[in-house]
Short mmCIF file of C-alpha atoms in Angstrom, two decimals:
data_model
loop_
_atom_site.label_atom_id
_atom_site.label_comp_id
_atom_site.label_asym_id
_atom_site.label_seq_id
_atom_site.Cartn_x
_atom_site.Cartn_y
_atom_site.Cartn_z
CA ASP A 27 3.86 13.39 5.82
CA ALA A 28 6.11 11.01 7.75
CA GLY A 29 9.24 12.54 5.95
CA ILE A 30 10.19 8.35 4.33
CA THR A 31 12.91 8.26 2.43
CA GLN A 32 14.27 5.19 0.61
CA SER A 33 17.69 4.58 -0.27
CA PRO A 34 18.57 3.24 -3.23
CA ARG A 35 16.11 5.00 -5.58
CA HIS A 36 17.34 2.33 -8.25
CA LYS A 37 19.41 -0.68 -8.29
CA VAL A 38 20.93 -3.27 -10.22
CA THR A 39 22.57 -6.34 -9.12
CA GLU A 40 23.41 -9.76 -10.01
CA THR A 41 22.05 -13.05 -9.12
CA GLY A 42 23.37 -14.42 -5.73
CA THR A 43 24.48 -11.21 -4.48
CA PRO A 44 23.33 -9.81 -1.21
CA VAL A 45 20.99 -6.39 -1.57
CA THR A 46 20.11 -4.21 1.57
CA LEU A 47 17.66 -1.48 1.09
CA ARG A 48 17.13 1.13 3.66
CA CYS A 49 13.83 2.76 5.10
CA HIS A 50 14.42 6.02 7.42
CA GLN A 51 12.05 8.20 8.92
CA THR A 52 12.07 11.21 10.81
CA GLU A 53 8.61 11.41 12.54
CA ASN A 54 9.68 8.08 15.10
CA HIS A 55 6.19 6.22 13.90
CA ARG A 56 5.93 2.92 15.70
CA TYR A 57 5.34 0.91 12.43
CA MET A 58 7.42 0.40 9.72
CA TYR A 59 6.62 -2.00 6.56
CA TRP A 60 8.05 -3.66 3.75
CA TYR A 61 6.05 -4.59 0.42
CA ARG A 62 6.83 -5.41 -3.20
CA GLN A 63 4.97 -4.41 -5.75
CA ASP A 64 4.36 -6.35 -8.65
CA PRO A 65 1.85 -6.88 -11.90
CA GLY A 66 -1.17 -8.72 -10.93
CA HIS A 67 0.02 -8.79 -7.36
CA GLY A 68 -0.47 -5.40 -5.99
CA LEU A 69 1.04 -5.15 -2.76
CA ARG A 70 2.20 -7.89 -0.64
CA LEU A 71 3.65 -7.58 2.72
CA ILE A 72 7.39 -8.82 3.26
CA HIS A 73 8.29 -7.97 6.87
CA TYR A 74 7.07 -5.81 9.35
CA SER A 75 8.27 -4.65 12.52
CA TYR A 76 6.36 -3.06 15.57
CA GLY A 77 9.29 -1.62 17.50
CA VAL A 78 12.90 -1.64 17.46
CA LYS A 79 14.42 -4.95 17.40
CA ASP A 80 10.49 -6.41 17.19
CA THR A 81 9.54 -8.12 13.68
CA ASP A 82 6.86 -10.37 12.13
CA LYS A 83 6.83 -11.92 8.38
CA GLY A 84 4.20 -11.27 6.50
CA GLU A 85 2.91 -13.32 3.13
CA VAL A 86 6.06 -13.03 1.20
CA SER A 87 9.05 -13.22 3.85
CA ASP A 88 11.45 -15.97 2.03
CA GLY A 89 14.53 -15.11 0.57
CA TYR A 90 14.28 -11.59 2.51
CA SER A 91 15.22 -10.72 6.16
CA VAL A 92 15.47 -7.59 8.25
CA SER A 93 16.63 -5.58 10.97
CA ARG A 94 15.71 -2.52 13.10
CA SER A 95 18.04 -1.63 15.63
CA LYS A 96 16.73 2.35 15.75
CA THR A 97 13.12 3.35 15.68
CA GLU A 98 13.82 5.34 12.86
CA ASP A 99 15.65 3.37 10.18
CA PHE A 100 13.88 -0.57 8.92
CA LEU A 101 16.46 -2.82 6.69
CA LEU A 102 15.55 -5.03 3.84
CA THR A 103 18.24 -7.12 3.08
CA LEU A 104 17.90 -9.95 0.39
CA GLU A 105 20.21 -12.61 1.52
CA SER A 106 21.21 -13.90 -2.23
CA ALA A 107 19.19 -11.84 -5.03
CA THR A 108 16.82 -13.91 -7.65
CA SER A 109 15.27 -12.74 -10.60
CA SER A 110 11.82 -13.36 -8.92
CA GLN A 111 12.66 -10.38 -6.82
CA THR A 112 12.80 -8.12 -9.36
CA SER A 113 10.28 -5.48 -8.36
CA VAL A 114 9.09 -2.10 -6.64
CA TYR A 115 9.75 -2.19 -2.94
CA PHE A 116 7.98 0.06 -0.70
CA CYS A 117 8.71 0.98 2.91
CA ALA A 118 5.94 2.26 5.16
CA VAL A 119 5.46 3.64 8.42
CA GLY A 120 3.03 4.82 10.97
CA PRO A 121 1.55 5.49 14.32
CA SER A 122 -0.99 2.44 14.40
CA GLN A 123 -1.48 -0.35 11.61
CA GLU A 124 -4.24 0.75 10.06
CA THR A 125 -2.36 4.80 9.40
CA GLN A 126 0.52 4.09 6.72
CA TYR A 127 2.57 6.59 5.13
CA PHE A 128 4.44 5.60 1.93
CA GLY A 129 7.93 5.94 1.02
CA PRO A 130 8.88 6.72 -2.90
CA GLY A 131 10.13 2.90 -3.65
CA THR A 132 12.82 1.35 -4.59
CA ARG A 133 12.99 -0.09 -8.26
CA LEU A 134 15.50 -3.54 -7.95
CA LEU A 135 16.47 -5.55 -10.78
CA VAL A 136 18.04 -8.35 -10.55
CA LEU A 137 19.94 -9.74 -13.59
CA GLY B 17 -8.52 -14.53 6.21
CA ASN B 18 -9.28 -10.81 5.20
CA SER B 19 -9.32 -10.52 1.40
CA VAL B 20 -9.92 -7.65 -1.04
CA THR B 21 -11.36 -8.06 -4.79
CA GLN B 22 -11.32 -4.99 -6.53
CA MET B 23 -12.24 -4.28 -10.52
CA GLU B 24 -9.69 -5.10 -12.86
CA GLY B 25 -7.97 -2.46 -15.26
CA PRO B 26 -7.30 -0.84 -16.97
CA VAL B 27 -10.29 1.30 -16.99
CA THR B 28 -9.91 4.24 -19.75
CA LEU B 29 -12.34 7.30 -19.52
CA SER B 30 -12.56 10.65 -21.08
CA GLU B 31 -12.62 14.05 -19.14
CA GLU B 32 -15.57 14.60 -17.09
CA ALA B 33 -17.00 11.30 -17.15
CA PHE B 34 -18.32 9.74 -14.33
CA LEU B 35 -16.00 7.31 -12.05
CA THR B 36 -17.00 3.89 -10.43
CA ILE B 37 -14.29 1.77 -9.26
CA ASN B 38 -15.62 -1.75 -7.60
CA CYS B 39 -14.31 -3.07 -4.84
CA THR B 40 -15.92 -5.57 -2.24
CA TYR B 41 -14.18 -7.30 0.85
CA THR B 42 -14.58 -10.47 2.67
CA ALA B 43 -13.36 -9.97 6.93
CA THR B 44 -14.22 -10.82 10.35
CA GLY B 45 -15.55 -8.74 12.63
CA TYR B 46 -15.77 -5.23 11.87
CA PRO B 47 -12.97 -3.66 9.21
CA SER B 48 -12.03 -0.21 8.59
CA LEU B 49 -11.83 0.15 5.02
CA PHE B 50 -9.38 2.56 2.56
CA TRP B 51 -8.91 3.29 -0.75
CA TYR B 52 -5.17 4.75 -1.38
CA VAL B 53 -4.10 6.13 -4.65
CA GLN B 54 -0.54 5.65 -6.30
CA TYR B 55 0.69 8.42 -9.09
CA PRO B 56 3.28 7.50 -11.59
CA GLY B 57 6.68 7.21 -10.09
CA GLU B 58 5.48 7.40 -6.66
CA GLY B 59 3.94 6.10 -2.90
CA LEU B 60 0.82 5.66 -2.39
CA GLN B 61 -1.25 8.14 -0.53
CA LEU B 62 -4.07 7.76 1.71
CA LEU B 63 -7.11 8.81 -0.84
CA LEU B 64 -9.72 8.08 1.78
CA LYS B 65 -11.29 5.87 4.74
CA ALA B 66 -14.27 4.70 5.98
CA THR B 67 -14.76 2.91 9.83
CA LYS B 68 -17.64 2.22 10.22
CA ALA B 69 -20.93 0.71 8.42
CA ASP B 70 -22.87 3.30 6.16
CA ASP B 71 -20.09 6.04 6.71
CA LYS B 72 -19.02 7.46 3.49
CA GLY B 73 -15.33 8.71 3.30
CA SER B 74 -14.51 11.90 0.70
CA ASN B 75 -11.54 13.43 -0.82
CA LYS B 76 -10.47 15.21 -3.71
CA GLY B 77 -14.05 15.03 -4.68
CA PHE B 78 -14.05 11.23 -4.48
CA GLU B 79 -16.34 9.26 -2.50
CA ALA B 80 -16.99 5.62 -1.20
CA THR B 81 -19.65 4.19 0.99
CA TYR B 82 -19.20 2.12 3.53
CA ARG B 83 -22.08 -0.70 2.57
CA LYS B 84 -21.71 -3.67 5.23
CA GLU B 85 -24.98 -5.51 3.86
CA THR B 86 -23.02 -6.17 0.49
CA THR B 87 -19.48 -5.69 1.75
CA SER B 88 -18.53 -3.35 -0.47
CA PHE B 89 -16.61 0.07 -0.72
CA HIS B 90 -16.49 1.30 -4.64
CA LEU B 91 -14.73 4.56 -5.08
CA GLU B 92 -16.99 6.89 -7.17
CA LYS B 93 -16.23 10.59 -8.94
CA GLY B 94 -18.74 12.81 -10.81
CA SER B 95 -16.34 14.08 -13.17
CA VAL B 96 -12.94 12.93 -13.55
CA GLN B 97 -10.14 15.13 -14.81
CA VAL B 98 -6.62 13.83 -16.35
CA SER B 99 -4.87 14.31 -13.28
CA ASP B 100 -6.72 11.85 -11.54
CA SER B 101 -4.88 8.97 -13.75
CA ALA B 102 -3.12 6.82 -11.54
CA VAL B 103 -3.49 3.59 -10.27
CA TYR B 104 -6.30 2.88 -7.07
CA PHE B 105 -5.67 0.24 -4.12
CA CYS B 106 -8.81 -0.65 -1.93
CA ALA B 107 -7.61 -1.77 1.39
CA LEU B 108 -8.82 -3.03 4.68
CA SER B 109 -7.67 -3.41 8.03
CA GLY B 110 -9.24 -6.33 10.41
CA ASN B 111 -10.62 -5.79 13.97
CA PHE B 112 -11.95 -2.33 14.26
CA GLY B 113 -8.33 -1.31 12.69
CA ASN B 114 -5.93 -2.52 14.66
CA GLU B 115 -4.56 -4.92 12.01
CA LYS B 116 -2.17 -4.74 9.16
CA LEU B 117 -3.58 -3.72 5.97
CA THR B 118 -4.73 -5.89 3.21
CA PHE B 119 -4.74 -4.55 -0.38
CA GLY B 120 -6.60 -5.39 -3.58
CA THR B 121 -4.53 -5.80 -6.78
CA GLY B 122 -4.88 -2.18 -7.93
CA THR B 123 -6.71 -0.29 -10.84
CA ARG B 124 -5.09 1.46 -13.36
CA LEU B 125 -6.42 4.64 -14.44
CA THR B 126 -6.19 6.81 -17.17
CA ILE B 127 -8.36 9.92 -18.08
CA ILE B 128 -7.87 10.98 -21.73
CA PRO B 129 -8.57 14.91 -22.39
#
């Protein structure tokens, strides 16, 4: 257990508004990830980080940005939320790329 | 690129039945292979893994063997319980485990008493 928390756990927002999701870890793991989970698609990587201020895009990064100013926090921002971004968002952290511990998820509904 | 294909669900079994969830992969080099489990309302947890050909990963009565000749990593359990109801994801990490995880689409398993 990497002491992972995600906030908020649930959010309802309107189309066009910015939304920021937070992932916090207590173990100082190097790698942090943001995934979205949708029926029929499994888990898809949005962005990931391999260190403070070091981030890179995943397979579904359009419409999302991230920041990591401290080891323990990884923020995911939806710049202008759309209904297609309604999903469950999972943060994962780990000491290596193959070892990942997952947070409890954030359920986001964009109306 | 790397990819994982797992059997589509949902799968419904009676308690004490034998379980197989098929997983095949495409990867260059020597990937590490994983099964993750997601219980209702929770995040994913690592269930088992194997890092080289012919390795068998096992945990909580589940097993999977890394078969390079058939590029497969099927999940098995001899006698399932209601508490095994969950979504199961097969995944791989390429280049001896030094690359990001690639996940399959998941298989929902429901066990009925």
